[in-house]
Short mmCIF file of C-alpha atoms in Angstrom, two decimals:
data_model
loop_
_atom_site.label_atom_id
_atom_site.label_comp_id
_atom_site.label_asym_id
_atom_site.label_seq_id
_atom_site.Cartn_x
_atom_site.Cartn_y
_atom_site.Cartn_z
CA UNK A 1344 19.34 -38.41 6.69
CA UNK A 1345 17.02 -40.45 9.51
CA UNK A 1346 14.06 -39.86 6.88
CA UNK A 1347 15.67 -40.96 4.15
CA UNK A 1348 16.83 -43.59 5.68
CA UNK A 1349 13.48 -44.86 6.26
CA UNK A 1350 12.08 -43.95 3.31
CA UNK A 1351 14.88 -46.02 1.85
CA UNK A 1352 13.90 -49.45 3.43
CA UNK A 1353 10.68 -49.45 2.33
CA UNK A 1354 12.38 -48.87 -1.46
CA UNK A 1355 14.37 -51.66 -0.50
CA UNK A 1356 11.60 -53.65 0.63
CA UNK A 1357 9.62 -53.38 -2.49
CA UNK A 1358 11.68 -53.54 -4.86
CA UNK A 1359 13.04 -56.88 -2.83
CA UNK A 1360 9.20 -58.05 -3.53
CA UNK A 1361 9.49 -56.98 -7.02
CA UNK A 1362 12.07 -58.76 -8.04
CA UNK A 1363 10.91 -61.68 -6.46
CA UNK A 1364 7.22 -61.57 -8.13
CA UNK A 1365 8.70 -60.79 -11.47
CA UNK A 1366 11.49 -63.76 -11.58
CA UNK A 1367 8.86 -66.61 -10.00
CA UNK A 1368 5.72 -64.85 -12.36
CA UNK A 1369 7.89 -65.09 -15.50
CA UNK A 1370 9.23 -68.69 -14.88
CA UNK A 1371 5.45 -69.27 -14.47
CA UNK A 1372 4.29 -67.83 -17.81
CA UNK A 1373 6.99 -69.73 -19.74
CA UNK A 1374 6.24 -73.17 -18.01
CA UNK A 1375 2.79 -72.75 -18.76
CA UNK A 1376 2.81 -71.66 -22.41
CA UNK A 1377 6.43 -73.03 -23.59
CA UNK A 1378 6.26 -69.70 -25.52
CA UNK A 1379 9.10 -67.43 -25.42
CA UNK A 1380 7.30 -64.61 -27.20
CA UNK A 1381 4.97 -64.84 -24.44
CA UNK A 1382 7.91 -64.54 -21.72
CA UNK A 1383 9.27 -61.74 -23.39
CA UNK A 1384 5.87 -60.11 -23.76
CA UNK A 1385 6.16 -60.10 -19.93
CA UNK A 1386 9.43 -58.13 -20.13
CA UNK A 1387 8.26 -55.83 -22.54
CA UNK A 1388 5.12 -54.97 -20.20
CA UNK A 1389 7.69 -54.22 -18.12
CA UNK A 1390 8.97 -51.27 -19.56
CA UNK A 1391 6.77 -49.51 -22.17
CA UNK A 1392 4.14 -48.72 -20.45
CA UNK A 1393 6.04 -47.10 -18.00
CA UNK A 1394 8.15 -45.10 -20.47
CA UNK A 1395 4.20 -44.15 -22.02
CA UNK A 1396 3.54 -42.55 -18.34
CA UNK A 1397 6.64 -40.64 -17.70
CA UNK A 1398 5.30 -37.19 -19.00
CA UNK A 1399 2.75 -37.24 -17.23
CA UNK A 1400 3.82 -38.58 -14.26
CA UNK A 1401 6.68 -35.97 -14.34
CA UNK A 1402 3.75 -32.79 -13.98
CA UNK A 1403 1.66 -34.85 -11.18
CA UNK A 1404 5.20 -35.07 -9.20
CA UNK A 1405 5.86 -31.68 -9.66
CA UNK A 1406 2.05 -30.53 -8.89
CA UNK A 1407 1.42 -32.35 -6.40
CA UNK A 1408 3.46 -33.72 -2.72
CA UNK A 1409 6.05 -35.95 -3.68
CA UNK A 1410 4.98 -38.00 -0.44
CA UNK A 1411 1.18 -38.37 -1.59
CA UNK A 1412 2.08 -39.64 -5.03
CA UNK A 1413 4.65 -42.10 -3.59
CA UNK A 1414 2.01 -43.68 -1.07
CA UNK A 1415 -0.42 -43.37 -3.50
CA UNK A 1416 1.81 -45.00 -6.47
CA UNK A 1417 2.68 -47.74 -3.75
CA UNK A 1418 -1.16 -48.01 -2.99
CA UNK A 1419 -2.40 -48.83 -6.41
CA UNK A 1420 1.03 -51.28 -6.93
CA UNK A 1421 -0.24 -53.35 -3.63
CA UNK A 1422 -3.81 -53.28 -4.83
CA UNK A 1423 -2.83 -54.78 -8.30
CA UNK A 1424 -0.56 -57.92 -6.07
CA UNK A 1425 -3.61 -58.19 -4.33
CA UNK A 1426 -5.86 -58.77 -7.18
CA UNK A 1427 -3.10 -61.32 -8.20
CA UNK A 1428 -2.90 -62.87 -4.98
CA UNK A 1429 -6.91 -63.39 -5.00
CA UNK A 1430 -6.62 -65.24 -9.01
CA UNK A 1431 -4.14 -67.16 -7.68
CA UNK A 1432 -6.00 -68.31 -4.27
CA UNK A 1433 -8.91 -69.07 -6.02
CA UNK A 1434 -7.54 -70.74 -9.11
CA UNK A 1435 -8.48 -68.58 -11.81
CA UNK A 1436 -4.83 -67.08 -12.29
CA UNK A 1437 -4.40 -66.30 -16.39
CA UNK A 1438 -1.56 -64.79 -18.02
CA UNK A 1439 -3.27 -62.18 -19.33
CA UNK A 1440 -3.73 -61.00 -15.45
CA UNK A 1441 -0.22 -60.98 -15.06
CA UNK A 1442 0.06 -59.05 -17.94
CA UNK A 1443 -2.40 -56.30 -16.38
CA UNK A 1444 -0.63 -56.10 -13.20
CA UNK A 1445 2.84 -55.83 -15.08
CA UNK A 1446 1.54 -52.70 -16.66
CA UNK A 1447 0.09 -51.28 -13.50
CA UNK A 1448 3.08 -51.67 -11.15
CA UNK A 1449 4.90 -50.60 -14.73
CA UNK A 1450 2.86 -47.32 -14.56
CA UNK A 1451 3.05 -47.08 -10.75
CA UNK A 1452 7.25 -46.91 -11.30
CA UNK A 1453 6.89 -44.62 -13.68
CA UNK A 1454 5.66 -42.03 -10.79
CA UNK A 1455 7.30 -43.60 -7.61
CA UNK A 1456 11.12 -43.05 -8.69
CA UNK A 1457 11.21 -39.65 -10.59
CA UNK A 1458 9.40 -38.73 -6.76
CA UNK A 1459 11.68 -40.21 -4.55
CA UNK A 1460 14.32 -38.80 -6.45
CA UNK A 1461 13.05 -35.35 -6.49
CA UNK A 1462 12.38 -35.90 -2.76
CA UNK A 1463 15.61 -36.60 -1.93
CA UNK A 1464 16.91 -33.09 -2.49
CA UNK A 1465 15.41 -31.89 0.05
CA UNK A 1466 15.49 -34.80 2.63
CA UNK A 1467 19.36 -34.85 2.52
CA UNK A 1468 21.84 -32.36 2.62
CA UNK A 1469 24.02 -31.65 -0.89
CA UNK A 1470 26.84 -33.32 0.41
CA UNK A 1471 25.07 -36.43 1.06
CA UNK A 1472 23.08 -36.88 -1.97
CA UNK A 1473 25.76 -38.98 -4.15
CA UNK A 1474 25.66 -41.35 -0.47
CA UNK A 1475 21.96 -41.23 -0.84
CA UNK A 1476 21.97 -42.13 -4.86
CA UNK A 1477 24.74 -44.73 -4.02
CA UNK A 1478 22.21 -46.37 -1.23
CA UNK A 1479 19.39 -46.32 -3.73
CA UNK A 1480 21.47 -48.46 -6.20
CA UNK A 1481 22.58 -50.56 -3.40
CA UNK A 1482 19.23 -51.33 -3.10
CA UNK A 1483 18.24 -52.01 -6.21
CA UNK A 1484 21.77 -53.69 -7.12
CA UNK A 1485 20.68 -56.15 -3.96
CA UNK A 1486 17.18 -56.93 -4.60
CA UNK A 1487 18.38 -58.17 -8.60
CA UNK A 1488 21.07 -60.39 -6.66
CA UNK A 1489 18.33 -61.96 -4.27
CA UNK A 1490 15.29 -62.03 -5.81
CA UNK A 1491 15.81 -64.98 -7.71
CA UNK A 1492 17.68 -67.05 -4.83
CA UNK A 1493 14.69 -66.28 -2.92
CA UNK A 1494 12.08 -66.85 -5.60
CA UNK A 1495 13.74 -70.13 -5.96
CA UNK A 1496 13.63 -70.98 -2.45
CA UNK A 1497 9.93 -69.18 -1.89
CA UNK A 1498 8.45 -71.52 -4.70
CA UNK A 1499 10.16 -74.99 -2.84
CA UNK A 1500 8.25 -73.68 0.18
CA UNK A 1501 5.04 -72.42 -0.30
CA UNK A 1502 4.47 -72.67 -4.38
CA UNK A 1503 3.51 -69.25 -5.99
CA UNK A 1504 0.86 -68.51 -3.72
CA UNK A 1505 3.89 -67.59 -1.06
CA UNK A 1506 5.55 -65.72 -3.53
CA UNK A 1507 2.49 -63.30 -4.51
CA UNK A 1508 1.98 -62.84 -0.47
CA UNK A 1509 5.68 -61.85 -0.28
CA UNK A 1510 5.19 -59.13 -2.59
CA UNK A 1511 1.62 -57.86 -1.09
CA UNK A 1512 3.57 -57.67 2.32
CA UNK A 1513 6.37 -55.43 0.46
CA UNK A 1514 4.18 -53.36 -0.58
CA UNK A 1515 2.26 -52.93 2.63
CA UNK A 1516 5.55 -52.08 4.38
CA UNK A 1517 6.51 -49.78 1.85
CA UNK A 1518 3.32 -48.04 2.35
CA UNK A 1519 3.97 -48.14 6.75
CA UNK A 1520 7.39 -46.17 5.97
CA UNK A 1521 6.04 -43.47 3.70
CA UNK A 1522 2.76 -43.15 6.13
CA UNK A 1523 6.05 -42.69 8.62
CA UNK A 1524 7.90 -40.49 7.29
CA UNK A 1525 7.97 -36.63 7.04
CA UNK A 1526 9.81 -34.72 4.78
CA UNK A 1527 10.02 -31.19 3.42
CA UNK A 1528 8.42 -30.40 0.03
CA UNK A 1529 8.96 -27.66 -2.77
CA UNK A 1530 7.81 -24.89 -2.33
CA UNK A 1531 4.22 -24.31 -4.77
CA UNK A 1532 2.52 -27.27 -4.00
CA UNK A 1533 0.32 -28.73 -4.19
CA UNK A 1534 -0.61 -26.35 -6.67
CA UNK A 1535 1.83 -24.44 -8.82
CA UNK A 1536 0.50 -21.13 -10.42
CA UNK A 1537 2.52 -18.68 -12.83
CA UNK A 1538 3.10 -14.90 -12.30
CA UNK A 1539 -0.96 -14.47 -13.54
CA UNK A 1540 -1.97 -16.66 -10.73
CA UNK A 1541 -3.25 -19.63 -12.46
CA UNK A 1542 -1.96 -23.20 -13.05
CA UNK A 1543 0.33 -23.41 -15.97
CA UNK A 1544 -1.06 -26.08 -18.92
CA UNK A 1545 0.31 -29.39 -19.07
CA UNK A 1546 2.42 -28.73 -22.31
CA UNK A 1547 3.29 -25.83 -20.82
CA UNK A 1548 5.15 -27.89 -17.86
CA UNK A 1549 6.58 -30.76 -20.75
CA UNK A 1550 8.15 -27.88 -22.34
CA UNK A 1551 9.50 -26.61 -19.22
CA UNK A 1552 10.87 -29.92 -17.98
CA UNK A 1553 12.43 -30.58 -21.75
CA UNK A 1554 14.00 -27.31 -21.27
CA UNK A 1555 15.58 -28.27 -18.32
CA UNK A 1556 16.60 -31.35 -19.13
CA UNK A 1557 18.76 -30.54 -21.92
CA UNK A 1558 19.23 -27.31 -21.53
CA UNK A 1559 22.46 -26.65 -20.98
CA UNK A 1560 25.12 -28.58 -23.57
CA UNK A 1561 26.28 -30.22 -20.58
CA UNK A 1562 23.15 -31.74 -19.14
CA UNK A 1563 22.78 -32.78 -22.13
CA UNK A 1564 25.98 -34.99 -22.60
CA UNK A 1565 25.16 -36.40 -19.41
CA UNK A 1566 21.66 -37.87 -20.88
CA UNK A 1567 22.94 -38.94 -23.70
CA UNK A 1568 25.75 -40.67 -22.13
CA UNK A 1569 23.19 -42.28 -19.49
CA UNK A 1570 21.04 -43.19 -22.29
CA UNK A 1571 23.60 -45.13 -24.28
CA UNK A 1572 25.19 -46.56 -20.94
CA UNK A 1573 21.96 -48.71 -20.29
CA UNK A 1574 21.53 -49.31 -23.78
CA UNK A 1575 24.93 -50.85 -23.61
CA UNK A 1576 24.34 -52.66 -20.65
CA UNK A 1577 20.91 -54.05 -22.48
CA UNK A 1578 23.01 -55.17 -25.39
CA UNK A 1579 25.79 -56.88 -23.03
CA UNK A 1580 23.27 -58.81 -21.08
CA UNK A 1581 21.45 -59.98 -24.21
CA UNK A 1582 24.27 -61.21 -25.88
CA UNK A 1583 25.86 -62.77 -22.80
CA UNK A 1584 23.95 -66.16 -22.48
CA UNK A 1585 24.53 -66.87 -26.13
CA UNK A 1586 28.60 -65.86 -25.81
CA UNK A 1587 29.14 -68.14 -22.73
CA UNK A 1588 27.28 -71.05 -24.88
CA UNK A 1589 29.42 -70.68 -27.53
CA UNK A 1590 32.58 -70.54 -25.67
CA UNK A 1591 31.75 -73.58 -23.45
CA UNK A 1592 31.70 -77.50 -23.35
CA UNK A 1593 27.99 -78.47 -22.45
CA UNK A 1594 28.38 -80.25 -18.85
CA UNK A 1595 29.73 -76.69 -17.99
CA UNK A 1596 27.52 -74.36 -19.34
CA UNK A 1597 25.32 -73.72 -16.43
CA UNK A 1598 28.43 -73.57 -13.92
CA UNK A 1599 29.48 -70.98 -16.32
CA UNK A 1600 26.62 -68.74 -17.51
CA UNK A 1601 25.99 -68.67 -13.06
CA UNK A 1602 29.83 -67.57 -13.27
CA UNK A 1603 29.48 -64.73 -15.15
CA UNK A 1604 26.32 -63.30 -13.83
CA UNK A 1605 27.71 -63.91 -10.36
CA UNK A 1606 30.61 -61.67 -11.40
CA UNK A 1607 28.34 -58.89 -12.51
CA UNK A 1608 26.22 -58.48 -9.82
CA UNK A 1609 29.46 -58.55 -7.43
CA UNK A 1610 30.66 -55.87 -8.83
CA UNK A 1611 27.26 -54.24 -8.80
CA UNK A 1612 27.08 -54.51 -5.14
CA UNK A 1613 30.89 -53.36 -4.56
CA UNK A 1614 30.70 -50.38 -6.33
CA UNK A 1615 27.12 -49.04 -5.07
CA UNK A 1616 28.47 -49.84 -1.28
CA UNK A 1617 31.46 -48.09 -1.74
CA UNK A 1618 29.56 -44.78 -3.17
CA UNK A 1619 27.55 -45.38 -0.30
CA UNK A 1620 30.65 -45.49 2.17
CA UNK A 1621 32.77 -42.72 0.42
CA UNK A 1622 31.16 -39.16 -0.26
CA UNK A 1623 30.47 -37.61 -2.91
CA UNK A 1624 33.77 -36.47 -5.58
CA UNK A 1625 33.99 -32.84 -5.51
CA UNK A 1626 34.79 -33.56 -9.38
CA UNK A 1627 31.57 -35.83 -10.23
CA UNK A 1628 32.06 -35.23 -14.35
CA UNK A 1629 35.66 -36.84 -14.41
CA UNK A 1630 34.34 -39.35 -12.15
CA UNK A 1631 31.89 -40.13 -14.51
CA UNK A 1632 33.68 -40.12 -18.26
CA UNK A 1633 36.45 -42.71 -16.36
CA UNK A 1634 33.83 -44.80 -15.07
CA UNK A 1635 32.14 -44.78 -18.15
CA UNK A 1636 35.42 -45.59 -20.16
CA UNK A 1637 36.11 -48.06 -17.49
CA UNK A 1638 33.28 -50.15 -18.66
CA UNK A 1639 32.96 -49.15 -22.31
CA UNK A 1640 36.46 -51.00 -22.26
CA UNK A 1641 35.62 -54.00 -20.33
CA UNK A 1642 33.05 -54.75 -22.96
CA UNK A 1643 35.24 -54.29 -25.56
CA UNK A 1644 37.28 -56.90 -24.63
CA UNK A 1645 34.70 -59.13 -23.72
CA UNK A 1646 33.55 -58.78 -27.61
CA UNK A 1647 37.46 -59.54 -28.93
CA UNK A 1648 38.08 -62.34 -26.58
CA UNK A 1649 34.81 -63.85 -25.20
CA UNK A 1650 35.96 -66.48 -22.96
CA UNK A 1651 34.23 -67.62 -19.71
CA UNK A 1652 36.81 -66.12 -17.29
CA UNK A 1653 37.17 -62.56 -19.58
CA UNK A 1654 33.53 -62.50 -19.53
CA UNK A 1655 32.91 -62.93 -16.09
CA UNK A 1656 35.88 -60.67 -15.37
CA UNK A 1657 34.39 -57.84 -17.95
CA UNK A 1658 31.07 -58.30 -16.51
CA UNK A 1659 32.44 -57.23 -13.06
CA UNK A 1660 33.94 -54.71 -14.14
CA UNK A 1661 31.56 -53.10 -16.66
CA UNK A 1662 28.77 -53.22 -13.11
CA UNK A 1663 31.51 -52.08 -11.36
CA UNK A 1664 31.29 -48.43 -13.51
CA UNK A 1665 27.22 -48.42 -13.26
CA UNK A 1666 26.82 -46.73 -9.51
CA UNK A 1667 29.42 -44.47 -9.84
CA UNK A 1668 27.83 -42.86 -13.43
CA UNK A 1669 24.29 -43.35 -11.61
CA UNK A 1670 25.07 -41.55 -8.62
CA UNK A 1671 27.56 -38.80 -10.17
CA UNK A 1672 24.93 -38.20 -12.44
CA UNK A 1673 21.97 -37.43 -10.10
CA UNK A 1674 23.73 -35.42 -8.53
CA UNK A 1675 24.73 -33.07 -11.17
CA UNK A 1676 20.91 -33.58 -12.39
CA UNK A 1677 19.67 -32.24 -8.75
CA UNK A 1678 22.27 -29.44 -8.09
CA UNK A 1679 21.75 -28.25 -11.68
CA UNK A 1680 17.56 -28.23 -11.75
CA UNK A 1681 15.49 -26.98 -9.44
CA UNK A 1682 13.42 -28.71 -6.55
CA UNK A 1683 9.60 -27.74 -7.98
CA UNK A 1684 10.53 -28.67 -11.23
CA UNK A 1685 12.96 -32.39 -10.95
CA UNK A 1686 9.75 -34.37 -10.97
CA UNK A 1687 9.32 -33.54 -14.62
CA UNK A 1688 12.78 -33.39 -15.41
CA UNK A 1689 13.49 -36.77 -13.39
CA UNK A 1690 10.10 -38.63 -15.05
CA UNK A 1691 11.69 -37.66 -18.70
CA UNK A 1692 15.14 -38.63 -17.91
CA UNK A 1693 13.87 -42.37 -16.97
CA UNK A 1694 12.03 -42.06 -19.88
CA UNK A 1695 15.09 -41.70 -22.48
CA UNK A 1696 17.20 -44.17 -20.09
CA UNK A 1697 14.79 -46.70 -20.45
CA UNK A 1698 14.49 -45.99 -23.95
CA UNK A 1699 18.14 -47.12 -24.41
CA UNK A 1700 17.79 -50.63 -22.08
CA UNK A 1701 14.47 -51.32 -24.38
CA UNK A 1702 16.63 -50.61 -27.72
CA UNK A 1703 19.07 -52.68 -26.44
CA UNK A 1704 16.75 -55.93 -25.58
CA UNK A 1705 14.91 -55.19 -28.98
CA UNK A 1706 17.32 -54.85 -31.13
CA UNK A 1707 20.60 -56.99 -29.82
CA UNK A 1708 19.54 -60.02 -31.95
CA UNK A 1709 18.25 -58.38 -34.69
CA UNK A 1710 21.52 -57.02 -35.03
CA UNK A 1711 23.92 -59.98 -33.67
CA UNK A 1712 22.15 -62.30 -36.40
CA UNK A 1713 21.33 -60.92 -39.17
CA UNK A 1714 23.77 -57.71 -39.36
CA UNK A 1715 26.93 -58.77 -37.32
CA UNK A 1716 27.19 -62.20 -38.18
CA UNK A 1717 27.31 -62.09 -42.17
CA UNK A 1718 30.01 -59.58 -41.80
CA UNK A 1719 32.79 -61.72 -40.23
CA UNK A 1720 31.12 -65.27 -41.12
CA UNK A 1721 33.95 -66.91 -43.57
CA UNK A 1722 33.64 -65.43 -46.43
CA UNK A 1723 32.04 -62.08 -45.46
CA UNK A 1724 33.36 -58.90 -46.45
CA UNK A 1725 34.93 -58.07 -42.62
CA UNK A 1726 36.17 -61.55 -42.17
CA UNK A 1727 39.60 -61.41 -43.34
CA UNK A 1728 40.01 -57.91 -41.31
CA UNK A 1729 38.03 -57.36 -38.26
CA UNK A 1730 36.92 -60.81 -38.00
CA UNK A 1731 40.62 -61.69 -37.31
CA UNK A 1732 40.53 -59.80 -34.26
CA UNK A 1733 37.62 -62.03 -32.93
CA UNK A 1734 39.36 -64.68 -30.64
CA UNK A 1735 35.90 -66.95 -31.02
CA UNK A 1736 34.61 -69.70 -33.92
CA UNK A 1737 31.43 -69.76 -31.99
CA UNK A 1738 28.40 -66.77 -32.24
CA UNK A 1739 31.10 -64.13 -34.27
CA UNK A 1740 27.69 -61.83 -34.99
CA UNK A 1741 27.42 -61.36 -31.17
CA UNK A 1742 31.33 -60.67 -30.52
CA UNK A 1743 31.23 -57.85 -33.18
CA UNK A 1744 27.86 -56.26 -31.56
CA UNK A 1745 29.69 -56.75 -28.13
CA UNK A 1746 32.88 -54.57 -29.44
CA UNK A 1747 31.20 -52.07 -31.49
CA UNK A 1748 28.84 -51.76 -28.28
CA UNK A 1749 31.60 -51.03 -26.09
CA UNK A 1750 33.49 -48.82 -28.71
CA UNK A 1751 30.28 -46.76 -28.55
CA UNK A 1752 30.37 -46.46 -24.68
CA UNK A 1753 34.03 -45.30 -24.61
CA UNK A 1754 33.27 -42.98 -27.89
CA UNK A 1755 30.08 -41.34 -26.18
CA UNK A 1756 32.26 -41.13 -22.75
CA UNK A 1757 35.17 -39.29 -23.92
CA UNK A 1758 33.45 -36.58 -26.74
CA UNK A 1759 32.09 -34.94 -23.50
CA UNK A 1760 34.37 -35.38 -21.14
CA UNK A 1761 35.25 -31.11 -21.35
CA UNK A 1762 31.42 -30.63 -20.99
CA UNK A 1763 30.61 -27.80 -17.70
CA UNK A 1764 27.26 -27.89 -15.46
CA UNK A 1765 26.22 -25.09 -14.23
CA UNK A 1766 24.48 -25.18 -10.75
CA UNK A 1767 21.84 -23.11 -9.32
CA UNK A 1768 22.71 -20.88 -6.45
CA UNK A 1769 22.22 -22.90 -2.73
CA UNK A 1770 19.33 -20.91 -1.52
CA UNK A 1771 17.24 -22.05 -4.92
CA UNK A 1772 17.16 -25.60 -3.67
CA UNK A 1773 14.46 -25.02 -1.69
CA UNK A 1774 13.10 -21.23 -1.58
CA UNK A 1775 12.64 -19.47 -4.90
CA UNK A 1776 15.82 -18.37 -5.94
CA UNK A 1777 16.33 -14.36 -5.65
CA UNK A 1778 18.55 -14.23 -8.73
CA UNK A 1779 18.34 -15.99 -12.24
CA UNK A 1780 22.36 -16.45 -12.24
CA UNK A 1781 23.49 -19.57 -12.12
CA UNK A 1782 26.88 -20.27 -10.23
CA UNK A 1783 29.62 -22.84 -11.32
CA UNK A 1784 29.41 -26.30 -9.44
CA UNK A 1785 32.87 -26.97 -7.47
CA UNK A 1786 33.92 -29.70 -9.76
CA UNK A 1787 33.99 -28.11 -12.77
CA UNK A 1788 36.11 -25.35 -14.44
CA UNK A 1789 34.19 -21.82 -15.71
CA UNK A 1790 33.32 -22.47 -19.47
CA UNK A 1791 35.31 -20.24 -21.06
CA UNK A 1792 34.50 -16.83 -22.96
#
């Protein structure tokens, strides 16, 4: 656990410096242009390019050390803040170069998480990898809650230029723990070979790690219900400004939207540090469909009655569901795959998760507007039914998206819910496993015959 441990403050660290760059370097494209297309071109960035490079970062994981692809992921991240950093300093800082390094640290992600999670098997012992999932999205839960406070406060001080150093020095430390640490690989690398001796193709890997992924009907549930989880939570947060508007006087619209968000990233943080505190359940899949009901629920009522106290207190609660699904979740995924081949399978998991969280941005006003809202608007076809049920006179399109959103979760959550994983034996984690029989995981009952 001492390595991880490590290896988890530099994550901390740079995705602290992250979230900083990102929330200064987008108020700094939209005060520049006034374009909103352009800000959410920034977003975008964001995400599809790394979503582009999970296949193939998925076979470099798995062919290669997980440590030399994390330092040299974090390497090529740092260089790209540098090359910022130097625009900036000498006054020739465009958007378009923010748009470049976007895609690079974008890409970079794309290989540094599938490997740290894949490395993580075999840094911590099975017991203490739902603790070690937990910590990651304590990590991640705190760098979203401070980023901005300290963006804000970073820009008072120093201007931008402070802010781009901040996130070169992130990096740099990141880099000092992994150059640090030591932990145990897979066995195969860095080069796997098949039973002929020679390096299997690159589709022949994909196919491998697709197989995997889904291949038993419970693995499968899980992705899906990951997949539509963040997709949910995409929706929910793109809808949520617009909600709290509509449901508030003007002098206390700020006070409230802060109120809300507040409220989600609390419970956020209380639920990752408590996975973090508590071990792992020896019953992860229940865990998991009453987390995911949990919050599937909360935003149903947020949709009926969208009011600035329900919606802050459904946006605590919906976070409060996230860590437990996350960390449940990888740790059926790692008991249930083996170690030389979770870089694939981990890379093409993040790939259909972010899917779902870029559905959700792209389509949640598409939808709200133009779908939703002539529905149950007076005199639409649902407004004498289902738009009685919406307590709100305000943005009714975005109520009905919120409900049928959560409807979905809870739906999704509970068709699964009898769903078995099957683990591999112990001794596979990390040695080739003797045996091709898998054995049942603790938690769940035998499927039957």
């Amino acid at each position: 656990m001492t390595t991880f441990l490590l290896v988890w403050a530099g994550r901390l660290l740079t995705a602290l410096g992250s979230s900083i760059s990102g929330f200064a370097l987008g108020l700094w494209i939209y005060q520049r242009t006034g374009s909103v297309t352009q800000f959410a071109t920034g977003l975008l960035l964001g995400f599809a390019p790394g979503m582009l490079a999970a296949p193939v970062a998925g076979v470099l994981v798995d062919r290669y050390r997980r440590r030399t692809v994390l330092l040299c992921a974090d390497a090529a991240a740092m260089l790209a803040a540098v090359a910022l950093l130097t625009a900036q300093t000498t006054g020739h800082l465009a958007v378009w170069q923010v748009y470049a390094t976007t895609v690079v640290e974008s890409c970079c992600a794309a290989f540094q998480w599938p490997a740290l999670a894949a490395a993580v098997t075999g840094m911590v012992r099975p017991e203490q990898r739902g603790r070690a999932g937990a910590m990651t999205q304590t990590a991640l839960a705190g760098a979203q809650l401070l980023g901005p406070t300290l963006a804000a406060v970073l820009l008072g001080a120093g201007g931008l230029r402070a802010v781009l150093v901040t996130d070169v020095v992130s990096f740099a430390l990141g880099v000092l723990t992994l150059l640090l640490a030591r932990f145990p690989e897979p066995p195969g690398h860095p080069a796997r070979t098949d039973q002929a001796g020679q390096r299997p193709g690159w589709r022949a890997e994909l196919a491998e790690g697709r197989r995997l992924l889904t291949g038993q009907p419970g693995l499968r549930h899980l992705l899906r219900l990951v997949t539509v989880f963040n997709g949910v939570e995409a929706t929910a947060t793109a809808l949520l400004v617009p909600l709290v508007l509509a449901a508030t006087p003007a002098p206390a619209q700020n006070a409230a939207v802060a109120l809300v968000s507040t409220c989600g990233g609390l419970g956020l943080a209380v639920s990752s540090v408590a996975m973090a505190i508590w071990s792992t359940p020896r019953r992860p899949l229940p865990w998991i469909t009453s987390a995911t009901v949990l919050s599937g629920g909360a935003v149903l009522l947020a949709g009926l009655h969208p009011r600035p106290g329900l919606l802050a207190a459904a946006a605590f609660t919906f976070f409060l569901g996230l860590p437990v699904v996350t960390s449940c979740s990888q740790v059926l995924w790692q008991s249930a795959v083996a170690a030389e081949a979770q870089g694939r399978v981990f890379a093409l998991r993040r790939m259909f998760t972010q899917g779902g969280m870029l559905l959700g941005y792209l389509l949640a006003g598409p939808l709200a507007s133009q779908v939703c809202a002539p529905l149950v608007s007076p005199g639409g076809p649902l407004a004498a039914t289902l738009g009685r049920l919406l307590d709100t006179a305000g943005d009714r399109g975005s109520a009905l998206l919120l409900c049928g959103s959560g409807l979905l979760l809870v739906v999704t959550g509970l068709v699964g819910r009898r769903h078995t994983i099957t683990a591999l034996p112990p001794a596979a984690e990390h040695p080739p496993p003797a045996r091709d029989t898998p054995t049942p995981l603790p938690e769940t009952r035998p499927r039957p015959s």
